[in-house]
mmCIF file of C-alpha atoms in Angstrom:
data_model
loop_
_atom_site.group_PDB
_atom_site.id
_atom_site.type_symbol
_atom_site.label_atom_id
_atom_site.label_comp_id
_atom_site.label_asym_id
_atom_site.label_seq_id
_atom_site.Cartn_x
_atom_site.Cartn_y
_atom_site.Cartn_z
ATOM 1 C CA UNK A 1 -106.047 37.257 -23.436
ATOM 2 C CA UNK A 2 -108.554 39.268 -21.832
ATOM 3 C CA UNK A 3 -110.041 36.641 -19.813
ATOM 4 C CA UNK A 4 -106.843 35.586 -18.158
ATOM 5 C CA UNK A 5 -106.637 38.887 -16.428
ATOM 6 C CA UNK A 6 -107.545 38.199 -12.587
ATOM 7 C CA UNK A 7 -110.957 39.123 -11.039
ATOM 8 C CA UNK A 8 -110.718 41.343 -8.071
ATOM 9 C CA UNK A 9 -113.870 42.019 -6.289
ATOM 10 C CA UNK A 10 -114.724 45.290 -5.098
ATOM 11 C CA UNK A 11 -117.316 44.190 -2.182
ATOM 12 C CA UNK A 12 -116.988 43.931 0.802
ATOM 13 C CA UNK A 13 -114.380 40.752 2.281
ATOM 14 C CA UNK A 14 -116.044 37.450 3.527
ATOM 15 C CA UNK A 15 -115.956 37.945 7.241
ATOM 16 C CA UNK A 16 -115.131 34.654 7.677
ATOM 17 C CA UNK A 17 -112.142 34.462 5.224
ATOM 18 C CA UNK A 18 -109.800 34.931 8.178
ATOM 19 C CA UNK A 19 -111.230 31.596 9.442
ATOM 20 C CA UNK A 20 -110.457 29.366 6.876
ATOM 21 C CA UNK A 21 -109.210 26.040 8.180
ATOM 22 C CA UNK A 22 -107.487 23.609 6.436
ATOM 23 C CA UNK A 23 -109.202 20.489 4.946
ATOM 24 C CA UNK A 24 -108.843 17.095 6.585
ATOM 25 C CA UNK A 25 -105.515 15.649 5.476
ATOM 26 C CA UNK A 26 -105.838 11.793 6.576
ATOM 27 C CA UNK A 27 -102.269 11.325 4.578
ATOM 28 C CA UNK A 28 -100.560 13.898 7.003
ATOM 29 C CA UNK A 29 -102.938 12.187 9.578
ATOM 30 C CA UNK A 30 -101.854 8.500 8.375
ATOM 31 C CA UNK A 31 -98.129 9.292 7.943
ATOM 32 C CA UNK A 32 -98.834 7.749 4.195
ATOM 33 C CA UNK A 33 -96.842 9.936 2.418
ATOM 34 C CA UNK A 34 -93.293 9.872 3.909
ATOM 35 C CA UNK A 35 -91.323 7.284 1.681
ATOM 36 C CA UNK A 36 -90.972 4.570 5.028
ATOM 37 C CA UNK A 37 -94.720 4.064 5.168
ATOM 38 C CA UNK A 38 -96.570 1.537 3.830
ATOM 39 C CA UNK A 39 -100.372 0.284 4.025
ATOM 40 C CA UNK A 40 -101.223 -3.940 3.979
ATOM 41 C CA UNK A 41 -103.677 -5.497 4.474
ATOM 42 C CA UNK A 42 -104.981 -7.568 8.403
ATOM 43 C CA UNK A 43 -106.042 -10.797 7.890
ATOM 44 C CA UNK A 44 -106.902 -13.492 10.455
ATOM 45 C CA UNK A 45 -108.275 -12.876 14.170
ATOM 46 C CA UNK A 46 -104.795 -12.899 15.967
ATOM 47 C CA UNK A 47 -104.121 -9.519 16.884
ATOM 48 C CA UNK A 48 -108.572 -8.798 17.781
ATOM 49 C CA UNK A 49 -107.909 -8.265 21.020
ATOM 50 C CA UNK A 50 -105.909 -4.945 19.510
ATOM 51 C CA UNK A 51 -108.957 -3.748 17.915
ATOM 52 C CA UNK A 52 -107.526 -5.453 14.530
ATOM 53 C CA UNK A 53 -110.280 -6.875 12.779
ATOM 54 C CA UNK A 54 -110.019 -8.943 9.221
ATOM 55 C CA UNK A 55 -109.648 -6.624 6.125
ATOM 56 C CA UNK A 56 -108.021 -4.059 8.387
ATOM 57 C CA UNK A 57 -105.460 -1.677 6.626
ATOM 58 C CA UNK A 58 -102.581 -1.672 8.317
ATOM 59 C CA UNK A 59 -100.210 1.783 8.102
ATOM 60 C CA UNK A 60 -96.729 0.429 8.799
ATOM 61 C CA UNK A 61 -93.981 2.957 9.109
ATOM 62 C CA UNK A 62 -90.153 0.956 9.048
ATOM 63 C CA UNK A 63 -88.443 3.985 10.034
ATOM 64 C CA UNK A 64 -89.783 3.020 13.804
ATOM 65 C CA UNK A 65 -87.585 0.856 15.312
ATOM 66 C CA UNK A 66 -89.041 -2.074 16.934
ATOM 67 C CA UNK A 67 -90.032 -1.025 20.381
ATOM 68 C CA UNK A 68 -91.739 -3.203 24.306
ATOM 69 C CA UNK A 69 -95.602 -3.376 23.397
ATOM 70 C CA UNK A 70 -94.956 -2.255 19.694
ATOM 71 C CA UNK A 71 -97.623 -4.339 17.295
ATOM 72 C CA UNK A 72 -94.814 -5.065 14.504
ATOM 73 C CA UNK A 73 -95.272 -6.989 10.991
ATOM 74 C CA UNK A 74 -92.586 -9.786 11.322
ATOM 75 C CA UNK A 75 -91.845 -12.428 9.123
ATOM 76 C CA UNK A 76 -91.951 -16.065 10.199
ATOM 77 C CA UNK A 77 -91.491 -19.189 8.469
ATOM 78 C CA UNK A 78 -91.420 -16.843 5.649
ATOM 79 C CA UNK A 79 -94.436 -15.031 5.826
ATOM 80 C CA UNK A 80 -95.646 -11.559 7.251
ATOM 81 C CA UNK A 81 -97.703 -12.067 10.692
ATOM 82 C CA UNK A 82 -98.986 -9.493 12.950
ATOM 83 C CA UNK A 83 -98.247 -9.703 16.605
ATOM 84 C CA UNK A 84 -97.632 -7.593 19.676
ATOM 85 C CA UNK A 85 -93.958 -7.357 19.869
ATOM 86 C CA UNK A 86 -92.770 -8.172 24.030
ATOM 87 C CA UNK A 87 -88.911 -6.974 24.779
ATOM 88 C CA UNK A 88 -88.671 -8.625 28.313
ATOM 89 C CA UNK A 89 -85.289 -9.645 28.379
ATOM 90 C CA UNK A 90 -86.308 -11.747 25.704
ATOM 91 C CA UNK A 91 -88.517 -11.142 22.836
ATOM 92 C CA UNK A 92 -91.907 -12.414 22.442
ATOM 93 C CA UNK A 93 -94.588 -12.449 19.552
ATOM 94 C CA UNK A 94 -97.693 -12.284 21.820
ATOM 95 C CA UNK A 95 -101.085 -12.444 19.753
ATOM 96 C CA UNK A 96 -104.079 -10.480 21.357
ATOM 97 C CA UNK A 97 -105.846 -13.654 20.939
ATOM 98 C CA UNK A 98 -106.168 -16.158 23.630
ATOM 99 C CA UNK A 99 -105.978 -18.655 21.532
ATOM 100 C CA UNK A 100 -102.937 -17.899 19.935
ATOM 101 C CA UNK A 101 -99.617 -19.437 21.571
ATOM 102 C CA UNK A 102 -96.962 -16.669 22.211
ATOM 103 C CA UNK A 103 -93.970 -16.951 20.097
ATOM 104 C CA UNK A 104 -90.220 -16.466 22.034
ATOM 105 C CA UNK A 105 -87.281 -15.592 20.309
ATOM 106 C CA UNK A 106 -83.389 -15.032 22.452
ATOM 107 C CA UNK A 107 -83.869 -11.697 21.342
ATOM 108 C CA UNK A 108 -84.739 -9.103 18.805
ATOM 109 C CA UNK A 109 -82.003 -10.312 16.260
ATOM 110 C CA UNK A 110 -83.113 -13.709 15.952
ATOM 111 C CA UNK A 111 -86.632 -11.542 14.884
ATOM 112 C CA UNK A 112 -87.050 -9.929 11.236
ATOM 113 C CA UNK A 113 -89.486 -7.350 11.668
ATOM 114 C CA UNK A 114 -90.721 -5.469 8.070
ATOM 115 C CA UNK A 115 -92.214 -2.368 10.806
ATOM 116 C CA UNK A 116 -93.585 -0.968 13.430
ATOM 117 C CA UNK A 117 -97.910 -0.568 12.820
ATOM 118 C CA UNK A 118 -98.700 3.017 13.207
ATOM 119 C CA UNK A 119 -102.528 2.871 12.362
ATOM 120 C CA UNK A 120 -105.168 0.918 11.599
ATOM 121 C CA UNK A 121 -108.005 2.183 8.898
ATOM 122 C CA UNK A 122 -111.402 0.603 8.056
ATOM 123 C CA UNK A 123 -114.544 1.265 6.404
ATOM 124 C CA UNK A 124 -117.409 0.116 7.644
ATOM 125 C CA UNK A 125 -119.721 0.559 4.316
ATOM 126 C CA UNK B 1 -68.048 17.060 -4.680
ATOM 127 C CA UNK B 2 -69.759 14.876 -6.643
ATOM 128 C CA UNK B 3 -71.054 11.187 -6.449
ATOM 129 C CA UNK B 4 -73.649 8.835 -8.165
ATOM 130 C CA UNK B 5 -75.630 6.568 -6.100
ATOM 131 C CA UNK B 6 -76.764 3.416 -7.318
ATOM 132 C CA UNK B 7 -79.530 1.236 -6.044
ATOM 133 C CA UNK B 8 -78.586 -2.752 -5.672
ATOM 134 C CA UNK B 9 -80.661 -5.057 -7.881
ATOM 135 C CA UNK B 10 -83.458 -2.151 -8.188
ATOM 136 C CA UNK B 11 -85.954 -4.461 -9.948
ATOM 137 C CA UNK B 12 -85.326 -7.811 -7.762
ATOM 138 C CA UNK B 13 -85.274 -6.042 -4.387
ATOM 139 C CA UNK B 14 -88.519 -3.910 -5.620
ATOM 140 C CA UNK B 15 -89.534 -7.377 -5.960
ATOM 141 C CA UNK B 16 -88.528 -8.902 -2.716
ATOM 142 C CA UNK B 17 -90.479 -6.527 -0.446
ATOM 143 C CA UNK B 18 -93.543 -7.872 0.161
ATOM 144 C CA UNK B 19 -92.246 -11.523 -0.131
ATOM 145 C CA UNK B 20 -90.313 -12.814 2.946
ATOM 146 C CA UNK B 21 -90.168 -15.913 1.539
ATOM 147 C CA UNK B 22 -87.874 -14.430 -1.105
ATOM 148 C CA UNK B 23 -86.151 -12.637 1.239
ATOM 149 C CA UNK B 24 -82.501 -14.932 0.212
ATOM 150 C CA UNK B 25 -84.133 -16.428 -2.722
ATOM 151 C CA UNK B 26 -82.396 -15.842 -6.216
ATOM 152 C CA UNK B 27 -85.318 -13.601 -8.433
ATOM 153 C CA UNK B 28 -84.910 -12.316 -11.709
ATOM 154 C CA UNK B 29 -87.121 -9.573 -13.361
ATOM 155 C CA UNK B 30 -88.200 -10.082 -17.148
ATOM 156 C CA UNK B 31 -88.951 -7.314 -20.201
ATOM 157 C CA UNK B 32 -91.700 -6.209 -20.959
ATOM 158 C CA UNK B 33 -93.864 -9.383 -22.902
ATOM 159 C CA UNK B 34 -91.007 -11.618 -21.034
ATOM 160 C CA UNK B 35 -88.373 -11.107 -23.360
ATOM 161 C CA UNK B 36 -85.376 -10.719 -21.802
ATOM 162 C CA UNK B 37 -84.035 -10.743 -18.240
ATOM 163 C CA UNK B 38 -83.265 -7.151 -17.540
ATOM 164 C CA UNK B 39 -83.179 -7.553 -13.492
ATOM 165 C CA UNK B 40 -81.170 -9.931 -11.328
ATOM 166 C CA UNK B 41 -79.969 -10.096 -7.787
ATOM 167 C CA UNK B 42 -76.998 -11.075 -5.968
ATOM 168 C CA UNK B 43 -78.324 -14.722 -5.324
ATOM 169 C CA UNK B 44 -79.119 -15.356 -8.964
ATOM 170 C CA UNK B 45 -76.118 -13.969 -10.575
ATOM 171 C CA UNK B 46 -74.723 -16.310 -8.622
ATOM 172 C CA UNK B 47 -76.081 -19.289 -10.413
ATOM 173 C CA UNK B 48 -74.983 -18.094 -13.824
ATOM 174 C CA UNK B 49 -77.344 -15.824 -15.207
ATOM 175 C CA UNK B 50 -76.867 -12.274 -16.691
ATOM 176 C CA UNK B 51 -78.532 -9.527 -17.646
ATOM 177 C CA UNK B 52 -79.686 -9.778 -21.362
ATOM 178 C CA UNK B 53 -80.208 -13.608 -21.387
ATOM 179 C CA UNK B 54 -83.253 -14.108 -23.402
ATOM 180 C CA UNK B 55 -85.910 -15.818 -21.432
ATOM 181 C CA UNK B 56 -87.214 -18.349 -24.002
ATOM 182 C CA UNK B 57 -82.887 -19.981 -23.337
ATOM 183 C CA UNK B 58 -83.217 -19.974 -19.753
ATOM 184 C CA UNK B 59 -86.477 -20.841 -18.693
ATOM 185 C CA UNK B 60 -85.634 -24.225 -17.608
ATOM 186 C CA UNK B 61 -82.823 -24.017 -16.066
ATOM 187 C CA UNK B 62 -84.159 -21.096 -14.112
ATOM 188 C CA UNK B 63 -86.830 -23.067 -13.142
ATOM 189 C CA UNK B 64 -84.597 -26.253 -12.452
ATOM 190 C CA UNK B 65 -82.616 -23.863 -9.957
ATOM 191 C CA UNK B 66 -85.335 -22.496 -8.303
ATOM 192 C CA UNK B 67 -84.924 -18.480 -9.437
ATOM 193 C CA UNK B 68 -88.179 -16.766 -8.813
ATOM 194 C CA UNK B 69 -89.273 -14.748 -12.084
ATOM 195 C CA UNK B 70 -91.526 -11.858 -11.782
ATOM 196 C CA UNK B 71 -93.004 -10.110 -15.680
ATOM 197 C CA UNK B 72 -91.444 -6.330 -14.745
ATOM 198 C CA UNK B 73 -94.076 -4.134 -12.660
ATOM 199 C CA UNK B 74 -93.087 -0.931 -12.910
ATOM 200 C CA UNK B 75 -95.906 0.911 -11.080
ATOM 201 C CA UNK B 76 -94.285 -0.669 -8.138
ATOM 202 C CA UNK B 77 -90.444 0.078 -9.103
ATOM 203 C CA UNK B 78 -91.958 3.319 -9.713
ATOM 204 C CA UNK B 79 -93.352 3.861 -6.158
ATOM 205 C CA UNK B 80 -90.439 2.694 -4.863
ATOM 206 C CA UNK B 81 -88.264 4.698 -6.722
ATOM 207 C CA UNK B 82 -89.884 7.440 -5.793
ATOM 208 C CA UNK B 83 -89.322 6.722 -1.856
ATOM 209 C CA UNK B 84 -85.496 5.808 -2.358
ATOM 210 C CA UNK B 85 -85.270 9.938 -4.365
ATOM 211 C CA UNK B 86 -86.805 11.318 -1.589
ATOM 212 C CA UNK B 87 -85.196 9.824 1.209
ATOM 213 C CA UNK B 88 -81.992 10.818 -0.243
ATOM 214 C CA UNK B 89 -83.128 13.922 -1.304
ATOM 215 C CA UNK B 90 -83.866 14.582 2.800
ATOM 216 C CA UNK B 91 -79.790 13.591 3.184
ATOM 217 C CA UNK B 92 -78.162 15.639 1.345
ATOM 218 C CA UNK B 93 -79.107 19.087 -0.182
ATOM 219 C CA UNK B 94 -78.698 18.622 -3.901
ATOM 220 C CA UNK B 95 -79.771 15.504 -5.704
ATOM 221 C CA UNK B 96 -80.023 14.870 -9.541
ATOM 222 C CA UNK B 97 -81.837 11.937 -10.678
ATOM 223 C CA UNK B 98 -81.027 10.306 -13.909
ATOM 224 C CA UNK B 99 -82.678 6.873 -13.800
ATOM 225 C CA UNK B 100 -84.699 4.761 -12.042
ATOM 226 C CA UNK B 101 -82.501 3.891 -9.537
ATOM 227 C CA UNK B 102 -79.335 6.111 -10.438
ATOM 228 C CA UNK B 103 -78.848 9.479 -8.474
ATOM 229 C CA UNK B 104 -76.121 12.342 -8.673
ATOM 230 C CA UNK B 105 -75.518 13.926 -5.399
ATOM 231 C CA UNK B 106 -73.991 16.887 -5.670
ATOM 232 C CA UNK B 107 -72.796 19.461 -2.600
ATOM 233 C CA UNK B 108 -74.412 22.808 -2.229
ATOM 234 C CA UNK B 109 -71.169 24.593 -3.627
ATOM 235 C CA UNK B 110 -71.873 23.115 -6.756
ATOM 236 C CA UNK B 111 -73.257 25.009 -9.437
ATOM 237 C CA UNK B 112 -72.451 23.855 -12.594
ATOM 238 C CA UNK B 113 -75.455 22.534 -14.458
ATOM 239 C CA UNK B 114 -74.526 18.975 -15.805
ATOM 240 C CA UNK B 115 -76.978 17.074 -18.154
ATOM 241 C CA UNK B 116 -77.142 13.417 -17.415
ATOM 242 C CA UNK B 117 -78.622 10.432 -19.778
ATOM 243 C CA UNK B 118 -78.910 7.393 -18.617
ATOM 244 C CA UNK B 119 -76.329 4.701 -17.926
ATOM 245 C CA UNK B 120 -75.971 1.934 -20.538
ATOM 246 C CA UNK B 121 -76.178 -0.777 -18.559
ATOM 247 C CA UNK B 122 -72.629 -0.398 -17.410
ATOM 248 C CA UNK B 123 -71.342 -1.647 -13.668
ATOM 249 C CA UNK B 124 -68.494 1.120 -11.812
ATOM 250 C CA UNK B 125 -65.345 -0.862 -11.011
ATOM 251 C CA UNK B 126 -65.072 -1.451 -7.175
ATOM 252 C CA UNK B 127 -62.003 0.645 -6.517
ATOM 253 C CA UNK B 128 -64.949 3.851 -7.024
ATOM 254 C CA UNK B 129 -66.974 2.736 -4.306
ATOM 255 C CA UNK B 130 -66.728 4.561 -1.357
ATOM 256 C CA UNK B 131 -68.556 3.653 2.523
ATOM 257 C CA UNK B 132 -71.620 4.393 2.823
ATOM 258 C CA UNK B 133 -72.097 7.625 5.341
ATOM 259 C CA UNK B 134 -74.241 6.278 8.436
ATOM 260 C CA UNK B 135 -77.770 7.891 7.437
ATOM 261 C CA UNK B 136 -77.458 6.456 3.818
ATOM 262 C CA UNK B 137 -78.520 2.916 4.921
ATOM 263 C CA UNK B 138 -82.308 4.740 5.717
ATOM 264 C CA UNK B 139 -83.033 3.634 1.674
ATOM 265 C CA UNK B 140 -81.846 -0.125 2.693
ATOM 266 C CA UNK B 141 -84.621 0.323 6.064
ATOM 267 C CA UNK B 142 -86.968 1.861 4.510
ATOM 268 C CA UNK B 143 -87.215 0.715 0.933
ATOM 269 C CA UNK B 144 -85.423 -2.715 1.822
ATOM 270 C CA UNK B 145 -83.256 -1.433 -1.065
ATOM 271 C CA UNK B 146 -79.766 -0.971 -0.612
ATOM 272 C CA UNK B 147 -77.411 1.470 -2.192
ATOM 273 C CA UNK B 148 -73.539 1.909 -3.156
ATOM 274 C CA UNK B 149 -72.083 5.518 -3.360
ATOM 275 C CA UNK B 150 -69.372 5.666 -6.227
ATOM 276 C CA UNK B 151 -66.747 8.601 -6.664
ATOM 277 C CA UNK B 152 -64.947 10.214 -9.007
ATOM 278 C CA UNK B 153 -66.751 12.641 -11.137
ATOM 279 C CA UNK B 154 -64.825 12.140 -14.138
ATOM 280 C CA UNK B 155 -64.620 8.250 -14.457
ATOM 281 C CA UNK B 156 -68.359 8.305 -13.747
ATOM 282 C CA UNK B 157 -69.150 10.575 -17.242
ATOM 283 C CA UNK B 158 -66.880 8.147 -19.035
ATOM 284 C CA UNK B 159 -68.963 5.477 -17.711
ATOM 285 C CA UNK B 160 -72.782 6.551 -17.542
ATOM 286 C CA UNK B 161 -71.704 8.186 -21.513
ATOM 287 C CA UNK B 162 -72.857 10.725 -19.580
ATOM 288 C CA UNK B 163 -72.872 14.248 -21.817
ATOM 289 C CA UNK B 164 -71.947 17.101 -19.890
ATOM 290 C CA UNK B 165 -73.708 20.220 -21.552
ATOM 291 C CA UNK B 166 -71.998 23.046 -19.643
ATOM 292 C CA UNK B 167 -68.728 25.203 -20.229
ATOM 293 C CA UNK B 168 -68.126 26.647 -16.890
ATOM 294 C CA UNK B 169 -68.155 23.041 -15.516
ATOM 295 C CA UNK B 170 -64.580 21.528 -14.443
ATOM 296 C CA UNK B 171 -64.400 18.441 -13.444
ATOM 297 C CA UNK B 172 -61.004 18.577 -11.756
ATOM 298 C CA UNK B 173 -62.618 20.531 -9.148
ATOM 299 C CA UNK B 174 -65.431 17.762 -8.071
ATOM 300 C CA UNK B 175 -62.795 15.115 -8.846
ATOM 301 C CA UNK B 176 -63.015 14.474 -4.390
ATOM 302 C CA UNK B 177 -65.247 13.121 -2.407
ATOM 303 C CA UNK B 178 -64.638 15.113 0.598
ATOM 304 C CA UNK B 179 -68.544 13.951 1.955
ATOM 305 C CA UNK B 180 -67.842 10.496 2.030
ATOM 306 C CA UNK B 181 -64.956 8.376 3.877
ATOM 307 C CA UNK B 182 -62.425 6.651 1.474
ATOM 308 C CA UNK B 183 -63.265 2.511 1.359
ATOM 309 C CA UNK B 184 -59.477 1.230 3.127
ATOM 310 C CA UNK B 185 -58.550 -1.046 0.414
#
């Protein structure tokens, strides 16, 4: 119909149409939409000495492998925990937590590590 | 070349995920309203239980041998479905999905336009498996969900009752796997 016919306008241009930027894209910023990443959620106080506070959400890519200084989701005694992951000849779940004992392991194999913590996100209201 | 990709225990290692402590537990996935098991893995086939067993029957004994049992939650086999498509859709060129967890990959060369419907139910004998090609274990690290790569173009339409809607396509042609290394047997 008539009204599907496009509009051209005969004015001038917007001077600042070659100028356009593109909008913030916090999924291309996050990582969130390639099929390895996944968001959880922090909790506990372990890992505050990261900057990883309670409530946190977590981006955790698994296509990262483990890595010295990486902060990793493992599992232990069944459960997810977050810790800084330490490959110095053997491997090490150190908290950023003084209060937290480190964790040693032979190495890396004895370890089963979900992946690798990319970001962190938060909102504070 | 042709091959159909199949995802191992879709529902039960959807399920598994997020659970560590299920990580070599036996789970099985329920119907809709609990009806019927429709999902199992490895770890509870191995205890007796099949696909189709109506839930009311084997409650108990479930319970008694310690299978996990999840009501189906299919926004998250969705989701994850979605990741395991697109990862292999990065690996190899041409990729036509026919189920949830079912994929044809096809090579470039090959043009024919096939119409799939779904499998019924219905497991490929072992002697169509064929090794899975190094990058093809990125759905098992990524997704935690491992797949098998069957062969055999023909034997797979007889088996999926797939329909193949298309008279230029010749399945003698696609009837090798050239992609994929034979399984020594």
């Amino acid at each position: 119909m008539l009204e599907d016919i496009p509009v051209i306008i005969c004015g001038f241009p917007s001077p600042a149409e070659d100028y356009e930027e593109h909008q913030l894209d916090f999924n291309s910023y996050l990582g969130t939409g390639k099929p390895s990443v996944y968001a959880l959620r922090a909790s506990g106080l372990s890992m505050i000495g990261a900057g990883i506070l309670p409530d946190d959400i977590l981006i955790v890519d698994r296509a990262i492998a483990p890595f010295h200084r990486a902060i990793v989701v493992a599992c232990i005694d069944d459960e997810f925990t977050l810790k800084r992951l330490l490959l110095d000849g053997q491997a090490v779940l150190h908290a950023e937590n003084g209060s937290y004992p480190d964790m040693l392991f032979g190495n890396l194999q004895e370890l089963v590590i979900f992946g690798v913590v990319t970001g962190i996100v938060r909102k504070i209201l | 070349m042709i091959g159909l990709c199949d995802c191992n225990s879709f529902y039960a290692s959807c399920e598994r995920l997020f659970r560590p402590d299920l990580y070599h537990s036996p789970i099985a996935v329920l119907s809709n309203n609990d009806g019927v098991v429709v999902a199992l893995n490895r770890e509870a086939k191995d205890l007796g239980f099949s696909r189709g067993d109506v839930y009311a029957q084997v409650r108990d004994s479930m319970e008694r041998k310690g299978v996990s049992v999840f009501s189906s939650n299919y926004a998250l086999y969705q989701n994850l479905s979605d990741r395991v498509m697109s990862t292999l859709s990065s690996l190899c060129p041409s990729i036509e999905q026919y189920s949830i967890d079912e994929a044809l990959k096809a090579s470039a060369t090959f043009r024919a336009s096939v119409k799939l419907f779904p499998a019924s139910g219905k497991t490929a004998p072992d002697d169509m498996r064929v090794e899975l090609p190094a990058l093809w274990t990125e759905p098992e690290r990524y997704m935690a969900v491992a797949v098998i790569l069957y062969k055999g173009i023909q034997k797979l339409l007889d088996l999926a009752d797939l329909v193949v809607v298309e008279p230029f396509f010749r399945p003698q042609i696609f009837d090798e796997v050239e992609f994929f290394h034979e399984v020594s047997s």
